mmCIF file of C-alpha atoms in Angstrom:
data_model
loop_
_atom_site.group_PDB
_atom_site.id
_atom_site.type_symbol
_atom_site.label_atom_id
_atom_site.label_comp_id
_atom_site.label_asym_id
_atom_site.label_seq_id
_atom_site.Cartn_x
_atom_site.Cartn_y
_atom_site.Cartn_z
ATOM 1 C CA MET A 222 -34.799 -23.115 -23.103
ATOM 2 C CA ASN A 223 -32.357 -21.288 -25.334
ATOM 3 C CA ALA A 224 -32.804 -17.538 -25.168
ATOM 4 C CA ASP A 225 -31.559 -14.800 -27.447
ATOM 5 C CA LEU A 226 -30.010 -12.689 -24.692
ATOM 6 C CA LEU A 227 -28.144 -9.603 -25.853
ATOM 7 C CA GLU A 228 -25.886 -9.472 -22.787
ATOM 8 C CA THR A 229 -24.492 -12.966 -23.463
ATOM 9 C CA ARG A 230 -23.441 -12.235 -27.044
ATOM 10 C CA PRO A 231 -19.752 -11.620 -27.783
ATOM 11 C CA ARG A 232 -19.184 -7.909 -28.345
ATOM 12 C CA TRP A 233 -16.531 -5.225 -28.158
ATOM 13 C CA ALA A 234 -16.219 -3.296 -24.897
ATOM 14 C CA LYS A 235 -14.128 -0.146 -24.587
ATOM 15 C CA GLY A 236 -13.817 2.901 -22.405
ATOM 16 C CA ALA A 237 -12.408 3.868 -19.017
ATOM 17 C CA LYS A 238 -15.630 2.825 -17.298
ATOM 18 C CA TRP A 239 -14.511 -0.830 -17.549
ATOM 19 C CA VAL A 240 -11.250 -0.200 -15.690
ATOM 20 C CA ARG A 241 -11.797 -1.516 -12.168
ATOM 21 C CA ASP A 242 -8.303 -1.798 -10.680
ATOM 22 C CA ALA A 243 -4.713 -0.969 -11.552
ATOM 23 C CA SER A 244 -1.105 -1.389 -10.467
ATOM 24 C CA LEU A 245 1.853 0.756 -11.453
ATOM 25 C CA SER A 246 5.109 -0.912 -12.529
ATOM 26 C CA PRO A 247 8.123 -0.311 -10.227
ATOM 27 C CA SER A 248 9.557 2.419 -12.460
ATOM 28 C CA GLY A 249 6.215 3.709 -13.729
ATOM 29 C CA THR A 250 6.819 2.762 -17.361
ATOM 30 C CA ARG A 251 3.675 0.622 -17.635
ATOM 31 C CA VAL A 252 0.403 0.112 -15.792
ATOM 32 C CA ALA A 253 -1.390 -3.201 -15.218
ATOM 33 C CA LEU A 254 -5.156 -2.836 -15.476
ATOM 34 C CA GLU A 255 -8.108 -4.995 -14.526
ATOM 35 C CA PHE A 256 -10.231 -4.277 -17.583
ATOM 36 C CA ARG A 257 -13.636 -5.931 -17.466
ATOM 37 C CA GLY A 258 -12.292 -9.202 -16.097
ATOM 38 C CA GLU A 259 -9.074 -9.248 -18.133
ATOM 39 C CA ILE A 260 -5.522 -8.240 -17.155
ATOM 40 C CA VAL A 261 -3.931 -5.793 -19.570
ATOM 41 C CA THR A 262 -0.758 -3.688 -19.346
ATOM 42 C CA VAL A 263 -0.460 -0.336 -21.090
ATOM 43 C CA PRO A 264 2.620 1.872 -21.573
ATOM 44 C CA ALA A 265 3.005 5.287 -20.014
ATOM 45 C CA GLU A 266 4.171 6.777 -23.299
ATOM 46 C CA LYS A 267 5.412 4.471 -26.069
ATOM 47 C CA GLY A 268 4.262 1.021 -27.135
ATOM 48 C CA ASP A 269 1.070 -0.997 -27.371
ATOM 49 C CA PRO A 270 -1.312 -2.509 -24.820
ATOM 50 C CA ARG A 271 -0.409 -6.076 -23.875
ATOM 51 C CA TYR A 272 -2.938 -8.735 -22.911
ATOM 52 C CA LEU A 273 -1.772 -11.111 -20.196
ATOM 53 C CA THR A 274 -5.081 -12.987 -20.269
ATOM 54 C CA ALA A 275 -7.525 -13.780 -23.036
ATOM 55 C CA THR A 276 -10.227 -15.585 -21.118
ATOM 56 C CA PRO A 277 -13.682 -14.086 -21.798
ATOM 57 C CA GLY A 278 -15.268 -16.896 -19.804
ATOM 58 C CA ALA A 279 -13.203 -16.222 -16.663
ATOM 59 C CA HIS A 280 -12.855 -13.308 -14.297
ATOM 60 C CA GLU A 281 -9.358 -12.027 -13.510
ATOM 61 C CA ARG A 282 -9.085 -9.404 -10.772
ATOM 62 C CA GLY A 283 -6.745 -7.293 -8.690
ATOM 63 C CA PRO A 284 -3.422 -7.037 -10.585
ATOM 64 C CA ALA A 285 -0.324 -6.275 -8.507
ATOM 65 C CA TRP A 286 3.093 -5.642 -10.063
ATOM 66 C CA SER A 287 6.084 -7.213 -8.319
ATOM 67 C CA PRO A 288 8.730 -4.795 -6.956
ATOM 68 C CA ASP A 289 11.436 -6.364 -9.140
ATOM 69 C CA GLY A 290 9.278 -5.661 -12.190
ATOM 70 C CA LYS A 291 9.332 -9.225 -13.521
ATOM 71 C CA GLU A 292 5.866 -10.534 -12.649
ATOM 72 C CA ILE A 293 2.262 -9.520 -12.139
ATOM 73 C CA ALA A 294 0.048 -11.286 -9.616
ATOM 74 C CA TYR A 295 -3.731 -11.448 -9.851
ATOM 75 C CA VAL A 296 -6.609 -13.767 -8.948
ATOM 76 C CA SER A 297 -8.596 -15.830 -11.444
ATOM 77 C CA ASP A 298 -11.661 -18.077 -11.325
ATOM 78 C CA GLU A 299 -10.774 -19.881 -14.562
ATOM 79 C CA SER A 300 -10.549 -23.218 -12.708
ATOM 80 C CA GLY A 301 -13.988 -22.697 -11.136
ATOM 81 C CA GLU A 302 -12.659 -21.278 -7.861
ATOM 82 C CA TYR A 303 -10.492 -18.220 -7.350
ATOM 83 C CA GLU A 304 -6.753 -18.923 -7.313
ATOM 84 C CA LEU A 305 -3.654 -16.782 -7.005
ATOM 85 C CA VAL A 306 -1.895 -16.431 -10.362
ATOM 86 C CA VAL A 307 1.642 -15.106 -10.854
ATOM 87 C CA ALA A 308 2.459 -14.396 -14.509
ATOM 88 C CA PRO A 309 5.484 -12.941 -16.340
ATOM 89 C CA GLN A 310 4.787 -9.283 -17.057
ATOM 90 C CA ASP A 311 5.901 -9.587 -20.690
ATOM 91 C CA GLY A 312 3.259 -12.222 -21.417
ATOM 92 C CA LYS A 313 5.848 -14.908 -22.153
ATOM 93 C CA GLY A 314 6.049 -18.156 -20.207
ATOM 94 C CA THR A 315 3.498 -20.127 -18.240
ATOM 95 C CA PRO A 316 1.742 -18.443 -15.288
ATOM 96 C CA ARG A 317 1.978 -20.123 -11.896
ATOM 97 C CA ARG A 318 -1.281 -20.957 -10.116
ATOM 98 C CA ILE A 319 -1.381 -21.262 -6.345
ATOM 99 C CA LYS A 320 -4.379 -22.439 -4.364
ATOM 100 C CA VAL A 321 -4.797 -20.493 -1.145
ATOM 101 C CA PRO A 322 -6.644 -22.416 1.610
ATOM 102 C CA GLY A 323 -9.036 -19.551 2.254
ATOM 103 C CA SER A 324 -12.685 -18.834 1.533
ATOM 104 C CA GLY A 325 -12.218 -17.418 -1.962
ATOM 105 C CA PHE A 326 -12.744 -13.954 -3.465
ATOM 106 C CA TYR A 327 -9.149 -12.966 -2.701
ATOM 107 C CA ASP A 328 -8.180 -9.315 -2.942
ATOM 108 C CA ARG A 329 -5.748 -6.651 -1.720
ATOM 109 C CA LEU A 330 -2.684 -8.388 -3.055
ATOM 110 C CA ALA A 331 0.482 -6.860 -1.604
ATOM 111 C CA TRP A 332 3.954 -7.930 -2.715
ATOM 112 C CA ALA A 333 6.816 -8.053 -0.248
ATOM 113 C CA PRO A 334 9.707 -5.791 -1.345
ATOM 114 C CA ASP A 335 11.874 -8.873 -1.995
ATOM 115 C CA SER A 336 9.296 -10.113 -4.573
ATOM 116 C CA LYS A 337 9.214 -13.534 -2.893
ATOM 117 C CA LYS A 338 6.022 -13.248 -0.823
ATOM 118 C CA ILE A 339 2.486 -11.952 -1.282
ATOM 119 C CA ALA A 340 -0.027 -10.977 1.392
ATOM 120 C CA LEU A 341 -3.733 -11.071 0.540
ATOM 121 C CA THR A 342 -7.167 -11.266 2.144
ATOM 122 C CA ASP A 343 -10.167 -13.520 1.482
ATOM 123 C CA ASN A 344 -13.943 -13.425 1.750
ATOM 124 C CA SER A 345 -13.919 -14.443 5.427
ATOM 125 C CA TRP A 346 -11.766 -11.394 6.194
ATOM 126 C CA THR A 347 -8.683 -13.490 6.846
ATOM 127 C CA LEU A 348 -5.167 -12.290 6.095
ATOM 128 C CA TRP A 349 -2.761 -14.755 4.426
ATOM 129 C CA VAL A 350 0.918 -14.698 3.467
ATOM 130 C CA VAL A 351 1.984 -16.804 0.470
ATOM 131 C CA ASP A 352 5.624 -17.850 0.042
ATOM 132 C CA LEU A 353 6.054 -17.972 -3.736
ATOM 133 C CA PRO A 354 9.173 -20.176 -4.038
ATOM 134 C CA THR A 355 7.514 -22.964 -2.033
ATOM 135 C CA GLY A 356 3.831 -22.194 -2.585
ATOM 136 C CA LYS A 357 3.172 -22.506 1.154
ATOM 137 C CA THR A 358 0.632 -20.248 2.846
ATOM 138 C CA ALA A 359 0.463 -18.982 6.412
ATOM 139 C CA LYS A 360 -2.634 -17.624 8.145
ATOM 140 C CA VAL A 361 -1.927 -14.308 9.843
ATOM 141 C CA ALA A 362 -5.218 -13.231 11.434
ATOM 142 C CA SER A 363 -9.010 -13.135 10.986
ATOM 143 C CA GLU A 364 -11.585 -10.504 11.809
ATOM 144 C CA ARG A 365 -13.966 -11.760 14.499
ATOM 145 C CA LEU A 366 -16.828 -9.517 13.350
ATOM 146 C CA TYR A 367 -18.195 -8.392 10.002
ATOM 147 C CA ALA A 368 -18.948 -4.748 9.225
ATOM 148 C CA PRO A 369 -20.169 -2.855 6.166
ATOM 149 C CA GLN A 370 -16.637 -2.026 5.076
ATOM 150 C CA LYS A 371 -13.652 -4.351 4.883
ATOM 151 C CA THR A 372 -10.729 -2.669 6.619
ATOM 152 C CA LEU A 373 -8.226 -5.531 6.722
ATOM 153 C CA LYS A 374 -5.295 -4.741 4.433
ATOM 154 C CA PRO A 375 -1.570 -5.556 4.675
ATOM 155 C CA SER A 376 1.540 -3.370 4.526
ATOM 156 C CA TRP A 377 5.077 -4.801 4.258
ATOM 157 C CA SER A 378 8.218 -3.576 5.986
ATOM 158 C CA PRO A 379 11.167 -2.706 3.701
ATOM 159 C CA ASP A 380 13.064 -5.863 4.745
ATOM 160 C CA SER A 381 10.068 -8.125 3.905
ATOM 161 C CA ARG A 382 9.951 -9.578 7.419
ATOM 162 C CA TRP A 383 7.007 -7.730 8.976
ATOM 163 C CA VAL A 384 3.394 -7.213 7.885
ATOM 164 C CA ALA A 385 1.365 -4.410 9.469
ATOM 165 C CA TYR A 386 -2.427 -4.619 9.638
ATOM 166 C CA THR A 387 -5.361 -3.637 11.829
ATOM 167 C CA LEU A 388 -7.794 -5.930 13.598
ATOM 168 C CA ALA A 389 -11.150 -4.977 15.107
ATOM 169 C CA GLY A 390 -12.107 -5.843 18.667
ATOM 170 C CA PRO A 391 -15.551 -6.601 20.127
ATOM 171 C CA THR A 392 -16.467 -2.884 19.928
ATOM 172 C CA TYR A 393 -15.300 -2.660 16.293
ATOM 173 C CA PHE A 394 -12.397 -0.411 17.312
ATOM 174 C CA GLN A 395 -9.320 -1.365 15.323
ATOM 175 C CA THR A 396 -5.881 -1.910 16.825
ATOM 176 C CA LEU A 397 -2.553 -1.999 15.039
ATOM 177 C CA HIS A 398 -0.720 -5.326 14.798
ATOM 178 C CA VAL A 399 2.498 -6.500 13.155
ATOM 179 C CA TYR A 400 3.141 -10.054 12.003
ATOM 180 C CA ASP A 401 6.625 -11.536 12.101
ATOM 181 C CA VAL A 402 6.937 -13.721 8.992
ATOM 182 C CA ALA A 403 10.087 -15.422 10.291
ATOM 183 C CA GLY A 404 8.621 -16.239 13.701
ATOM 184 C CA GLN A 405 5.023 -16.593 12.438
ATOM 185 C CA LYS A 406 3.681 -14.550 15.331
ATOM 186 C CA SER A 407 1.661 -11.338 15.630
ATOM 187 C CA TYR A 408 2.186 -8.523 18.133
ATOM 188 C CA PRO A 409 -0.239 -5.711 19.099
ATOM 189 C CA MET A 410 1.194 -2.210 18.683
ATOM 190 C CA THR A 411 -1.609 0.014 20.055
ATOM 191 C CA ASP A 412 -3.818 -0.183 23.145
ATOM 192 C CA GLY A 413 -7.243 -0.127 21.453
ATOM 193 C CA LEU A 414 -8.381 3.135 23.063
ATOM 194 C CA SER A 415 -8.502 4.808 19.659
ATOM 195 C CA ASP A 416 -9.596 3.519 16.259
ATOM 196 C CA VAL A 417 -6.484 2.856 14.136
ATOM 197 C CA SER A 418 -6.394 2.452 10.357
ATOM 198 C CA ASP A 419 -4.109 2.553 7.288
ATOM 199 C CA PRO A 420 -0.783 1.494 8.861
ATOM 200 C CA VAL A 421 2.246 1.692 6.545
ATOM 201 C CA PHE A 422 5.933 1.149 7.206
ATOM 202 C CA ASP A 423 8.191 4.045 6.330
ATOM 203 C CA LYS A 424 10.392 3.319 3.310
ATOM 204 C CA GLY A 425 13.433 3.929 5.532
ATOM 205 C CA GLY A 426 12.420 1.117 7.909
ATOM 206 C CA LYS A 427 12.684 3.125 11.135
ATOM 207 C CA LEU A 428 9.110 4.425 11.425
ATOM 208 C CA ILE A 429 5.541 3.273 11.033
ATOM 209 C CA TRP A 430 2.756 5.673 10.025
ATOM 210 C CA PHE A 431 -0.928 5.189 10.798
ATOM 211 C CA LEU A 432 -4.220 7.003 11.285
ATOM 212 C CA ALA A 433 -6.123 7.143 14.559
ATOM 213 C CA SER A 434 -9.489 8.546 15.583
ATOM 214 C CA THR A 435 -11.029 9.241 18.964
ATOM 215 C CA ASP A 436 -14.488 10.149 17.607
ATOM 216 C CA ALA A 437 -15.191 7.019 15.537
ATOM 217 C CA GLY A 438 -17.330 5.270 18.163
ATOM 218 C CA PRO A 439 -20.775 6.176 16.798
ATOM 219 C CA ALA A 440 -19.692 5.411 13.230
ATOM 220 C CA ARG A 441 -18.247 2.054 14.227
ATOM 221 C CA ASN A 442 -21.632 1.190 15.708
ATOM 222 C CA TRP A 443 -22.811 0.850 12.126
ATOM 223 C CA PHE A 444 -26.082 -0.962 12.850
ATOM 224 C CA SER A 445 -27.435 2.016 14.769
ATOM 225 C CA LEU A 446 -29.049 5.025 13.108
ATOM 226 C CA ASN A 447 -27.140 7.265 15.527
ATOM 227 C CA ASN A 448 -24.260 7.341 13.068
ATOM 228 C CA GLN A 449 -26.155 8.881 10.156
ATOM 229 C CA ASP A 450 -24.991 12.440 10.855
ATOM 230 C CA VAL A 451 -21.573 11.559 12.296
ATOM 231 C CA ARG A 452 -18.403 12.770 10.585
ATOM 232 C CA VAL A 453 -15.318 10.773 11.567
ATOM 233 C CA THR A 454 -12.043 12.671 11.601
ATOM 234 C CA ARG A 455 -8.621 11.092 11.795
ATOM 235 C CA ALA A 456 -5.154 12.323 12.676
ATOM 236 C CA ILE A 457 -1.811 11.031 11.387
ATOM 237 C CA TYR A 458 0.489 9.382 13.903
ATOM 238 C CA VAL A 459 4.023 8.041 13.629
ATOM 239 C CA ALA A 460 5.987 5.699 15.896
ATOM 240 C CA THR A 461 9.708 4.981 16.039
ATOM 241 C CA LEU A 462 10.125 1.219 15.837
ATOM 242 C CA LYS A 463 13.471 0.879 17.590
ATOM 243 C CA ALA A 464 14.140 2.302 21.028
ATOM 244 C CA GLY A 465 16.649 5.124 20.892
ATOM 245 C CA THR A 466 15.702 6.264 17.399
ATOM 246 C CA PRO A 467 15.281 10.056 17.397
ATOM 247 C CA SER A 468 11.693 11.173 17.087
ATOM 248 C CA PRO A 469 10.820 12.703 13.704
ATOM 249 C CA LEU A 470 9.258 15.564 15.680
ATOM 250 C CA ALA A 471 12.169 16.141 18.054
ATOM 251 C CA LYS A 472 12.558 19.805 18.936
ATOM 252 C CA GLU A 473 14.865 21.683 16.591
ATOM 253 C CA SER A 474 17.183 24.528 17.542
ATOM 254 C CA ASP A 475 19.217 26.886 15.372
ATOM 255 C CA GLU A 476 22.706 27.379 16.785
ATOM 256 C CA GLU A 477 25.456 29.806 15.800
ATOM 257 C CA LYS A 478 28.539 27.795 14.830
ATOM 258 C CA GLY A 479 30.862 30.640 13.834
ATOM 259 C CA PRO A 480 33.262 30.966 10.892
ATOM 260 C CA ASP A 481 35.614 28.229 12.159
ATOM 261 C CA ALA A 482 32.839 25.651 11.734
ATOM 262 C CA LYS A 483 32.473 26.578 8.051
ATOM 263 C CA ASP A 484 36.228 26.209 7.423
ATOM 264 C CA THR A 485 36.239 22.851 9.179
ATOM 265 C CA ALA A 486 33.326 21.684 7.032
ATOM 266 C CA LYS A 487 35.144 22.749 3.851
ATOM 267 C CA ASP A 488 38.276 20.849 4.895
ATOM 268 C CA ALA A 489 36.176 17.772 5.597
ATOM 269 C CA ASP A 490 34.570 18.029 2.152
ATOM 270 C CA LYS A 491 38.007 18.246 0.491
ATOM 271 C CA LYS A 492 39.157 15.130 2.326
ATOM 272 C CA ASP A 493 36.021 13.283 1.310
ATOM 273 C CA ASP A 494 36.528 14.279 -2.337
ATOM 274 C CA ALA A 495 40.130 13.067 -2.204
ATOM 275 C CA LYS A 496 39.065 9.726 -0.795
ATOM 276 C CA ALA A 497 36.397 9.424 -3.476
ATOM 277 C CA ASP A 498 38.987 10.059 -6.213
ATOM 278 C CA GLU A 499 41.254 7.391 -4.734
ATOM 279 C CA GLY A 500 38.368 4.967 -4.705
ATOM 280 C CA LYS A 501 37.559 5.622 -8.359
ATOM 281 C CA ALA A 502 41.208 5.130 -9.341
ATOM 282 C CA GLY A 503 41.353 1.692 -7.777
ATOM 283 C CA LYS A 504 40.413 -1.004 -10.284
ATOM 284 C CA ASP A 505 39.302 -3.412 -7.590
ATOM 285 C CA ALA A 506 37.191 -0.861 -5.709
ATOM 286 C CA LYS A 507 33.968 -2.444 -4.476
ATOM 287 C CA LYS A 508 30.684 -0.744 -5.276
ATOM 288 C CA PRO A 509 28.085 -0.525 -2.508
ATOM 289 C CA ASP A 510 25.243 -2.995 -2.778
ATOM 290 C CA ALA A 511 22.223 -0.855 -3.666
ATOM 291 C CA LYS A 512 19.867 -3.771 -3.061
ATOM 292 C CA LYS A 513 20.980 -4.342 0.516
ATOM 293 C CA VAL A 514 18.223 -3.481 2.970
ATOM 294 C CA ASP A 515 18.849 -2.992 6.662
ATOM 295 C CA PRO A 516 16.766 -5.256 8.899
ATOM 296 C CA VAL A 517 13.766 -3.618 10.553
ATOM 297 C CA VAL A 518 14.005 -3.849 14.338
ATOM 298 C CA ILE A 519 10.849 -3.437 16.425
ATOM 299 C CA ASP A 520 11.194 -2.887 20.167
ATOM 300 C CA HIS A 521 7.716 -3.560 21.527
ATOM 301 C CA GLU A 522 8.519 -2.443 25.071
ATOM 302 C CA GLY A 523 7.868 1.258 25.527
ATOM 303 C CA LEU A 524 6.381 1.690 22.062
ATOM 304 C CA ALA A 525 3.412 3.686 23.380
ATOM 305 C CA SER A 526 5.762 6.415 24.595
ATOM 306 C CA ARG A 527 7.336 6.669 21.146
ATOM 307 C CA ILE A 528 4.079 7.496 19.305
ATOM 308 C CA VAL A 529 3.530 11.135 18.311
ATOM 309 C CA ASP A 530 0.904 12.888 16.197
ATOM 310 C CA LEU A 531 1.888 14.983 13.184
ATOM 311 C CA PRO A 532 1.123 18.723 13.058
ATOM 312 C CA VAL A 533 -1.605 18.064 10.487
ATOM 313 C CA PRO A 534 -5.161 19.068 11.504
ATOM 314 C CA PRO A 535 -7.511 16.078 11.914
ATOM 315 C CA ALA A 536 -9.842 15.601 8.957
ATOM 316 C CA GLU A 537 -11.307 12.918 6.738
ATOM 317 C CA ILE A 538 -7.902 11.416 5.937
ATOM 318 C CA PHE A 539 -7.234 8.026 4.338
ATOM 319 C CA GLY A 540 -4.984 6.246 1.833
ATOM 320 C CA LEU A 541 -1.604 6.451 3.605
ATOM 321 C CA SER A 542 1.589 5.425 1.787
ATOM 322 C CA SER A 543 5.322 6.004 2.207
ATOM 323 C CA PRO A 544 7.008 5.969 -1.218
ATOM 324 C CA ASN A 545 10.235 7.543 0.108
ATOM 325 C CA ALA A 546 12.027 7.497 3.445
ATOM 326 C CA GLY A 547 10.709 10.126 5.830
ATOM 327 C CA GLU A 548 7.593 10.818 3.744
ATOM 328 C CA VAL A 549 3.932 9.978 4.245
ATOM 329 C CA TRP A 550 1.382 10.586 1.472
ATOM 330 C CA PHE A 551 -2.338 10.724 2.150
ATOM 331 C CA LEU A 552 -5.734 11.707 0.761
ATOM 332 C CA ARG A 553 -7.615 14.504 2.496
ATOM 333 C CA ARG A 554 -11.324 15.036 1.830
ATOM 334 C CA SER A 555 -12.956 18.424 2.346
ATOM 335 C CA ASP A 556 -16.015 20.139 0.837
ATOM 336 C CA GLY A 557 -16.688 17.216 -1.461
ATOM 337 C CA LYS A 558 -13.169 17.235 -2.943
ATOM 338 C CA THR A 559 -10.251 14.919 -2.241
ATOM 339 C CA ALA A 560 -6.692 16.253 -2.395
ATOM 340 C CA LEU A 561 -3.455 14.265 -2.432
ATOM 341 C CA GLN A 562 -0.977 15.627 0.108
ATOM 342 C CA LYS A 563 2.343 14.622 1.636
ATOM 343 C CA TRP A 564 4.226 15.381 4.840
ATOM 344 C CA ASP A 565 7.967 14.838 5.310
ATOM 345 C CA THR A 566 10.300 14.870 8.278
ATOM 346 C CA LYS A 567 12.592 17.554 6.801
ATOM 347 C CA SER A 568 10.141 20.387 6.154
ATOM 348 C CA ARG A 569 7.603 19.169 8.718
ATOM 349 C CA LYS A 570 4.856 20.686 6.592
ATOM 350 C CA ALA A 571 1.952 19.307 4.572
ATOM 351 C CA GLU A 572 2.232 19.888 0.828
ATOM 352 C CA THR A 573 -0.518 19.410 -1.759
ATOM 353 C CA ILE A 574 0.563 17.194 -4.658
ATOM 354 C CA ALA A 575 -2.738 17.141 -6.547
ATOM 355 C CA PRO A 576 -5.767 19.274 -5.589
ATOM 356 C CA GLU A 577 -8.469 16.877 -6.764
ATOM 357 C CA VAL A 578 -8.039 13.088 -7.117
ATOM 358 C CA ASP A 579 -9.992 10.068 -5.922
ATOM 359 C CA ASP A 580 -7.191 7.498 -5.701
ATOM 360 C CA TYR A 581 -3.460 7.226 -6.333
ATOM 361 C CA GLU A 582 -0.433 4.974 -6.392
ATOM 362 C CA VAL A 583 3.268 5.852 -6.332
ATOM 363 C CA SER A 584 5.753 3.636 -8.163
ATOM 364 C CA PHE A 585 8.045 1.427 -6.067
ATOM 365 C CA ASP A 586 11.051 3.646 -6.869
ATOM 366 C CA GLY A 587 9.093 6.685 -5.630
ATOM 367 C CA LYS A 588 9.486 8.651 -8.885
ATOM 368 C CA LYS A 589 6.169 8.265 -10.726
ATOM 369 C CA LEU A 590 2.576 8.911 -9.652
ATOM 370 C CA LEU A 591 -0.598 7.315 -10.977
ATOM 371 C CA SER A 592 -3.862 9.020 -10.065
ATOM 372 C CA ALA A 593 -7.542 8.339 -10.609
ATOM 373 C CA SER A 594 -10.348 10.824 -10.916
ATOM 374 C CA ARG A 595 -14.025 10.487 -11.724
ATOM 375 C CA LYS A 596 -13.724 13.576 -13.887
ATOM 376 C CA ALA A 597 -11.060 11.826 -15.966
ATOM 377 C CA GLY A 598 -13.434 8.934 -16.686
ATOM 378 C CA ALA A 599 -12.307 6.396 -14.111
ATOM 379 C CA SER A 600 -15.029 4.092 -12.848
ATOM 380 C CA ASP A 601 -16.947 5.075 -9.732
ATOM 381 C CA ARG A 602 -16.243 1.646 -8.307
ATOM 382 C CA LEU A 603 -12.511 2.247 -8.452
ATOM 383 C CA ALA A 604 -12.815 5.692 -6.919
ATOM 384 C CA ARG A 605 -14.893 4.315 -4.055
ATOM 385 C CA ARG A 606 -12.227 1.702 -3.342
ATOM 386 C CA ALA A 607 -9.908 4.474 -2.196
ATOM 387 C CA THR A 608 -11.590 4.586 1.197
ATOM 388 C CA GLY A 609 -11.333 0.883 1.957
ATOM 389 C CA SER A 610 -8.377 -0.667 0.175
ATOM 390 C CA ARG A 611 -4.779 -0.230 -0.701
ATOM 391 C CA ALA A 612 -3.883 2.619 -3.040
ATOM 392 C CA THR A 613 -4.557 1.460 -6.564
ATOM 393 C CA ALA A 614 -5.676 3.675 -9.376
ATOM 394 C CA THR A 615 -6.214 4.174 -13.065
ATOM 395 C CA GLY A 616 -4.658 6.837 -15.175
ATOM 396 C CA SER A 617 -5.717 10.401 -15.522
#
């Protein structure tokens, strides 16, 4: 029977409550939003909103902006089943549609820094890597057990060869793994004696950051009521990937160098300036390739001895990212408030970036920040995603 249902009538929908996901452009000039099943980009300052989709009868989800700034990936059920869609960010041209051989409901799209591959997860908690030039997909790993919260999420190395992720064991404790895209093989990085989460490669390619907890056992046993009054705390750890790399927490020592050292340094600076002037004068002088990325080398042997914990007190910490070399950003929850903080290898201190946010994302160039806050009108659903997904946010 035909029914006069108000919810099925075409109508205008507006307001921040419909924003469910977001992705910041590489330079932070625009933001791609999942707005009530549509993909829209909005400018940071000047310009108009731009619709990439106009499909009221379909559901588009999870936008992710490519690091080169040319395309936006998302998933769509326009064909009847969810597919990966890669569309030009300016709205011109025909989007590419790629069928992933998974169980549907794909999410947590993560671009490789070279903008040629995308990692994503599906409804069976399986991690996939899609090669965009060929359209081929590779299965990375699958969770053996379900839990209330999906923790599987990928993180790419700067050279686009490795994918870091966590995988739960029979006791639900998560261990850190890395997947070699070239060799199509995964390697465990931790021993499973602590519960690991949120692994991210350092932007410099020499370190990997992650969280670990030694009091998560009762909480991981989620089917038991013993976990109702348990508060899980996590500490931030960092590991040097290549053997011989100095530890970011190596002991420092101030030494007196004397006046001769200062004069020698000045002479060296003058020589460097002279060489720089000669280089500028030469017409055929070659400019360094800014896009060249050093390969990430991982020495698995002896890795356990190269893991150290940061001098940051354990707390309810989540949402790790490394927008710049030698930096780790994270969300720290205390007294009902969530603060955005960062720690870097130079100062070796934690600094508060924003005192009260629910989610955040830093642009690929590390110069712009997008934050989300319930007080600013962002949807509760988006704010809740901060604890179980990659860092995506809507503007505040």
